[in-house]
C-alpha angles and dihedrals in degrees: 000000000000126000113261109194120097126264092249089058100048091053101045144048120193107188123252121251126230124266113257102246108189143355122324141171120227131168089229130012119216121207112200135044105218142083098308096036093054096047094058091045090057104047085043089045099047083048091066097265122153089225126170133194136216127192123181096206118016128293108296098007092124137041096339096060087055099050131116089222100222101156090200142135093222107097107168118285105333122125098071088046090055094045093054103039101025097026134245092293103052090050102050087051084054092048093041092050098049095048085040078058102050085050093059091057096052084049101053105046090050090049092046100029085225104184100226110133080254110167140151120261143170117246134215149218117187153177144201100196118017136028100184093099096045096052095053079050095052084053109054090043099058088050085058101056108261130138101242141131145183118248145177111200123049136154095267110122094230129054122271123203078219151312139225107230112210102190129206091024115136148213137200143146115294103197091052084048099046085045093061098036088044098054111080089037120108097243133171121206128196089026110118115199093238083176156355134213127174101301091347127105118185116206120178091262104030149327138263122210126209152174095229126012121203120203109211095156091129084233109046105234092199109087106185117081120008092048090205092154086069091048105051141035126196131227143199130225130169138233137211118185098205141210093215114133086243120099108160133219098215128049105244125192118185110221087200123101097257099025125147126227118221141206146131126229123158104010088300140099104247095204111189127181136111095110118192141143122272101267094023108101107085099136088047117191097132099118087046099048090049088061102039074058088052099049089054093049094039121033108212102000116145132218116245111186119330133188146163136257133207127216137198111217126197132224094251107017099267124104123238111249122173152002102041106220127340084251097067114037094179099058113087129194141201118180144100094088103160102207087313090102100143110044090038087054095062089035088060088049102053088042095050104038083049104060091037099054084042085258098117103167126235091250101051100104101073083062106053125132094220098060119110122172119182091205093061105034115018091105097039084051090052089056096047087049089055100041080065108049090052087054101054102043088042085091101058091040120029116086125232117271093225153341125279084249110045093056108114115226117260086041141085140200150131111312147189107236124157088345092294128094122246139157114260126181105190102205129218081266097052096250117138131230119202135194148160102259101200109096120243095228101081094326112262115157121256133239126210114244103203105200092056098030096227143116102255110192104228087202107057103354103254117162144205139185115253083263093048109261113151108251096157132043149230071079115092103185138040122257114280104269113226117190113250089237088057 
């Protein structure tokens, strides 16, 4: 069995916070302990700002620890796309706040001499069969001001019809750099946000009251208003760090359908691919076919650790960064990143310090929360329309996959059992166990992902351990546990 933990966690510790434990009083109330979160609460912090952080697990024990780590404005192909569905505008703001964003890292770790592997790159997009849509990209980049260029020839070990070359981009290690950026903020681990009011945040063992509340849970928990679970889906991607005798200079992301993403980091490839919605992995197989892939790319590598990511998306491609609803001016949001983690965390610090401290900068608005431009996202919202529905009616008409007794041992599924439905996971000993599977989020029935084991929500993402423990959010509470004898 091979170890499934990312490479950052299994090089790094950062050490656990202490639990709040009774009433205080912040400026600003952070909700979320990783990269984002702590990014906002440092800039706020350094302006003077009483801010506060809560985190429901332990710093990086969520997104951040499964990234790939690329700090990079390039974020697939998408220049050409925003110029043509958001304007010219709108997509040079998106382009100067993501390189603005590479820059403050640099800065950063050389002002802080932060230790975090943390080094420039180029950084690639590529394809095997056809250039036509790089080279629109390379276009539009270049009359945004960035710094890009097509190319032929890069360091891949297979051909490529082109690529589109960002220079100057970067890479490191985000658990060492959360660990230095982390350590002199007032955070409190193990103590999960259950709700939020106003200015009032209610934990399990106190609140905490604020003048302004941010919500970097990756998935916003709070439904109304907002609606952020019609406006984004999440998806899964996996992840191999190989043994391989490669380790390229350069970041490379395939735009193709079955495209790889590249990169070194500790002396290892990290080799990323296997794309799917959240929910949507019943047959399972993704770890198995990367590294068929690697194998075929690299005779004789071996797989060091490998793990998985999840990823909020957007209906048009561009986070949303900001004021959270028009009814509570003084909630902000960040979230919605695509697999653009890095670059949209300190986005979101630099946006949201900045209207907090009276310091909004020029290029915000692409990122509001409130924008919504038919053009650009009618077809993505009709999906997501429709992605719910089928979730939700999945429970009163979609028949168990077996019986109780005809899982095999080491799967799980829907099953008959005492004429009701219910998750079971049948593990390698023969115990069941049994859970509701209907999330507690707005109650669409869950599918088993195999190659994770766990119960993965096909509506808004949400996800569970095969014995029902919350791992993913918008989610608040664990399955429903049935005992195996009922």
């Amino acid at each position: 069995m091979k170890r499934e933990s990312s490479l950052w966690h299994e090089t790094t510790h950062i050490a656990g916070r202490e639990r709040l434990n009774g009433d205080l009083r912040a400026d600003v109330a952070v909700i979320g302990a990783g990269l984002a979160g702590v990014l906002i609460a440092d800039r706020l912090q350094s302006a003077g700002v009483r801010t506060v952080v809560l985190e429901a697990r332990q710093i990086g024990s969520g997104q951040t620890g499964n990234t790939t780590a690329k700090i990079t404005s390039q974020h697939d192909l998408i220049y050409d796309r925003l110029i043509q569905t958001l304007g010219r505008e709108r997509a040079r703001q998106y382009a100067e706040a993501n390189q603005l964003a590479v820059e403050a890292y640099a800065a950063m770790v050389e002002e802080r001499e932060i230790a975090c592997a943390f080094r420039r790159a180029p950084a690639y997009l590529y394809a095997e069969n056809d250039d036509a849509a790089l080279l629109r990209e390379a276009e539009a980049a270049v009359s945004l001001g960035i710094d890009a260029r097509f190319v032929r020839d890069t360091e891949l070990p297979f051909p490529v019809a082109g690529a589109v070359c960002f220079e100057g981009q970067a890479c490191f290690h985000p658990l060492r750099f959360l660990e230095a950026v982390s350590e002199p903020l007032t955070i409190y681990g193990d103590t999960p946000a259950l709700a939020v009011e106003d200015g009032v945040i209610r934990t399990p063992r106190g609140t905490v009251t604020a003048d302004s509340v941010v919500f970097a849970t990756h998935f916003p928990f709070v439904n109304v208003p907002g609606w952020y679970f019609m406006r984004m889906h999440q998806e899964r991607s996996y992840v191999l760090a190989l043994e391989s005798g490669w380790t390229p200079e350069g970041m490379y992301y395939g735009v193709e359908q079955e495209g790889l993403s590249f990169r070194s980091a500790e002396g290892l490839l990290l080799l990323g691919g296997g794309n799917h919605r959240t929910g949507e992995n019943s047959q399972g197989g993704r770890y198995q076919a990367l590294e068929e892939r690697a194998k075929t790319l690299f005779p004789g590598c071996g797989v060091k650790t490998r793990w998985s990511a999840q990823d909020c998306m957007t209906l048009d491609g561009v986070p949303y960064i900001g004021q959270y609803a028009e009814s509570q001016p003084n909630w902000y949001v960040a979230t919605g990143f695509g697999k653009w983690g890095m670059t949209s965390a300190m986005v979101s610090a630099m946006l949201i310090a900045g209207e907090i401290t009276g310091n909004r900068p020029a290029w915000a608005e692409v990122f509001s929360p409130e924008r919504f431009r038919l053009s650009a996202s009618a077809r993505n919202l009709a999906t997501e329309t429709a992605q719910a529905v089928k979730g939700l009616f999945r429970e009163a008409v979609a028949l168990p996959t077996a019986t109780l007794a005809q899982l095999p041992r080491g799967h799980g599924g829907i099953v008959e059992a005492e004429g009701r439905k219910v998750g079971v996971y049948k593990d390698d000993a023969g115990y069941c166990h049994v859970v509701n599977p209907r999330c507690p989020h707005l109650g669409c029935q869950l599918e088993w992902n195999p190659d994770e084991k766990t119960w993965d929500c096909p509506c808004h993402g949400s996800r569970f351990s095969y014995d029902g423990a919350l791992l993913d959010n918008p989610a608040q509470t664990d399955l429903e546990r049935v005992r195996a004898e009922e």
